[in-house]
Amino acid sequence: KLSLVTRMMFEVEDLAVASPATVSRCGMVFLEQVDIGWRVLVHSWCDRLPARLLEYAPVINELCESTFDCVWELLQRRVKSPVPVNCNWMVSNHLKLLSALFMMEMPLDANVKDLSGKEKDVKVDALFWHALTWSFA
């Protein structure tokens, strides 16, 4: 039996063989950002989109899927960053900037005249690329 002042800590590579009881007794489970990946950030962000933009979640998700890995790989090979960053950090910045651009360009105010469907499609696409340029590049 351990004394009251003794603590035991185990560091494991993963929890693949841990029982649910063991996991539930952990005070905190730490995961590296690289283990989580950027897709979780995008899905979580899309789930919190305002109702007015919810229909664009699949479009935004597809743009992210087709772009982020390629851009990140290009940056890793061709650009030397003065400050080390990881892909999740850049994706997080992109999503924050995209949120701000949506708030500016597509306000949620019901009194503001809404854009037509085609104009909104073009606007969402343009804002995505604008945010990508400023967050990744």
PDB file of N, CA and C in Angstrom, residues 91-105 124 126-132 134-135:
ATOM      1  N   VAL A  91      -3.791  25.740 -39.190  1.00  0.00           N
ATOM      2  CA  VAL A  91      -5.214  25.498 -39.457  1.00  0.00           C
ATOM      3  C   VAL A  91      -6.071  26.278 -38.467  1.00  0.00           C
ATOM      4  N   SER A  92      -5.670  26.283 -37.215  1.00  0.00           N
ATOM      5  CA  SER A  92      -6.404  27.043 -36.199  1.00  0.00           C
ATOM      6  C   SER A  92      -6.432  28.526 -36.551  1.00  0.00           C
ATOM      7  N   ASN A  93      -5.299  29.060 -36.980  1.00  0.00           N
ATOM      8  CA  ASN A  93      -5.254  30.465 -37.408  1.00  0.00           C
ATOM      9  C   ASN A  93      -6.165  30.701 -38.608  1.00  0.00           C
ATOM     10  N   HIS A  94      -6.144  29.771 -39.548  1.00  0.00           N
ATOM     11  CA  HIS A  94      -6.991  29.896 -40.731  1.00  0.00           C
ATOM     12  C   HIS A  94      -8.465  29.964 -40.336  1.00  0.00           C
ATOM     13  N   LEU A  95      -8.882  29.087 -39.440  1.00  0.00           N
ATOM     14  CA  LEU A  95     -10.289  29.045 -39.037  1.00  0.00           C
ATOM     15  C   LEU A  95     -10.694  30.297 -38.262  1.00  0.00           C
ATOM     16  N   LYS A  96      -9.790  30.813 -37.440  1.00  0.00           N
ATOM     17  CA  LYS A  96     -10.086  32.057 -36.711  1.00  0.00           C
ATOM     18  C   LYS A  96     -10.226  33.226 -37.681  1.00  0.00           C
ATOM     19  N   LEU A  97      -9.324  33.296 -38.639  1.00  0.00           N
ATOM     20  CA  LEU A  97      -9.390  34.367 -39.632  1.00  0.00           C
ATOM     21  C   LEU A  97     -10.640  34.224 -40.496  1.00  0.00           C
ATOM     22  N   LEU A  98     -10.959  33.009 -40.890  1.00  0.00           N
ATOM     23  CA  LEU A  98     -12.157  32.780 -41.697  1.00  0.00           C
ATOM     24  C   LEU A  98     -13.416  33.177 -40.925  1.00  0.00           C
ATOM     25  N   SER A  99     -13.456  32.878 -39.645  1.00  0.00           N
ATOM     26  CA  SER A  99     -14.593  33.296 -38.807  1.00  0.00           C
ATOM     27  C   SER A  99     -14.729  34.813 -38.796  1.00  0.00           C
ATOM     28  N   ALA A 100     -13.603  35.496 -38.628  1.00  0.00           N
ATOM     29  CA  ALA A 100     -13.625  36.961 -38.600  1.00  0.00           C
ATOM     30  C   ALA A 100     -14.077  37.527 -39.946  1.00  0.00           C
ATOM     31  N   LEU A 101     -13.598  36.946 -41.026  1.00  0.00           N
ATOM     32  CA  LEU A 101     -14.000  37.411 -42.356  1.00  0.00           C
ATOM     33  C   LEU A 101     -15.487  37.170 -42.602  1.00  0.00           C
ATOM     34  N   PHE A 102     -15.989  36.026 -42.169  1.00  0.00           N
ATOM     35  CA  PHE A 102     -17.427  35.762 -42.301  1.00  0.00           C
ATOM     36  C   PHE A 102     -18.236  36.791 -41.527  1.00  0.00           C
ATOM     37  N   MET A 103     -17.795  37.116 -40.329  1.00  0.00           N
ATOM     38  CA  MET A 103     -18.532  38.096 -39.508  1.00  0.00           C
ATOM     39  C   MET A 103     -18.544  39.465 -40.179  1.00  0.00           C
ATOM     40  N   MET A 104     -17.433  39.826 -40.830  1.00  0.00           N
ATOM     41  CA  MET A 104     -17.350  41.128 -41.504  1.00  0.00           C
ATOM     42  C   MET A 104     -18.149  41.147 -42.807  1.00  0.00           C
ATOM     43  N   GLU A 105     -17.966  40.122 -43.608  1.00  0.00           N
ATOM     44  CA  GLU A 105     -18.509  40.118 -44.965  1.00  0.00           C
ATOM     45  C   GLU A 105     -19.917  39.536 -45.080  1.00  0.00           C
ATOM     46  N   VAL A 124     -18.023  32.824 -50.122  1.00  0.00           N
ATOM     47  CA  VAL A 124     -17.452  31.804 -49.227  1.00  0.00           C
ATOM     48  C   VAL A 124     -16.131  31.294 -49.790  1.00  0.00           C
ATOM     49  N   ALA A 126     -14.085  32.818 -51.954  1.00  0.00           N
ATOM     50  CA  ALA A 126     -13.081  33.891 -51.916  1.00  0.00           C
ATOM     51  C   ALA A 126     -12.551  34.108 -50.501  1.00  0.00           C
ATOM     52  N   LEU A 127     -13.429  34.068 -49.511  1.00  0.00           N
ATOM     53  CA  LEU A 127     -12.993  34.268 -48.127  1.00  0.00           C
ATOM     54  C   LEU A 127     -12.120  33.112 -47.652  1.00  0.00           C
ATOM     55  N   PHE A 128     -12.424  31.899 -48.096  1.00  0.00           N
ATOM     56  CA  PHE A 128     -11.583  30.747 -47.744  1.00  0.00           C
ATOM     57  C   PHE A 128     -10.162  30.968 -48.249  1.00  0.00           C
ATOM     58  N   TRP A 129     -10.029  31.340 -49.521  1.00  0.00           N
ATOM     59  CA  TRP A 129      -8.694  31.517 -50.110  1.00  0.00           C
ATOM     60  C   TRP A 129      -7.978  32.721 -49.511  1.00  0.00           C
ATOM     61  N   HIS A 130      -8.706  33.760 -49.192  1.00  0.00           N
ATOM     62  CA  HIS A 130      -8.110  34.925 -48.532  1.00  0.00           C
ATOM     63  C   HIS A 130      -7.529  34.510 -47.179  1.00  0.00           C
ATOM     64  N   ALA A 131      -8.314  33.782 -46.400  1.00  0.00           N
ATOM     65  CA  ALA A 131      -7.850  33.326 -45.084  1.00  0.00           C
ATOM     66  C   ALA A 131      -6.672  32.370 -45.222  1.00  0.00           C
ATOM     67  N   LEU A 132      -6.700  31.512 -46.228  1.00  0.00           N
ATOM     68  CA  LEU A 132      -5.598  30.568 -46.437  1.00  0.00           C
ATOM     69  C   LEU A 132      -4.301  31.308 -46.737  1.00  0.00           C
ATOM     70  N   TRP A 134      -3.394  34.349 -45.882  1.00  0.00           N
ATOM     71  CA  TRP A 134      -2.861  35.078 -44.732  1.00  0.00           C
ATOM     72  C   TRP A 134      -2.504  34.176 -43.554  1.00  0.00           C
ATOM     73  N   SER A 135      -3.077  33.007 -43.471  1.00  0.00           N
ATOM     74  CA  SER A 135      -2.765  32.142 -42.324  1.00  0.00           C
ATOM     75  C   SER A 135      -1.609  31.191 -42.614  1.00  0.00           C
TER      76      SER A 135
END
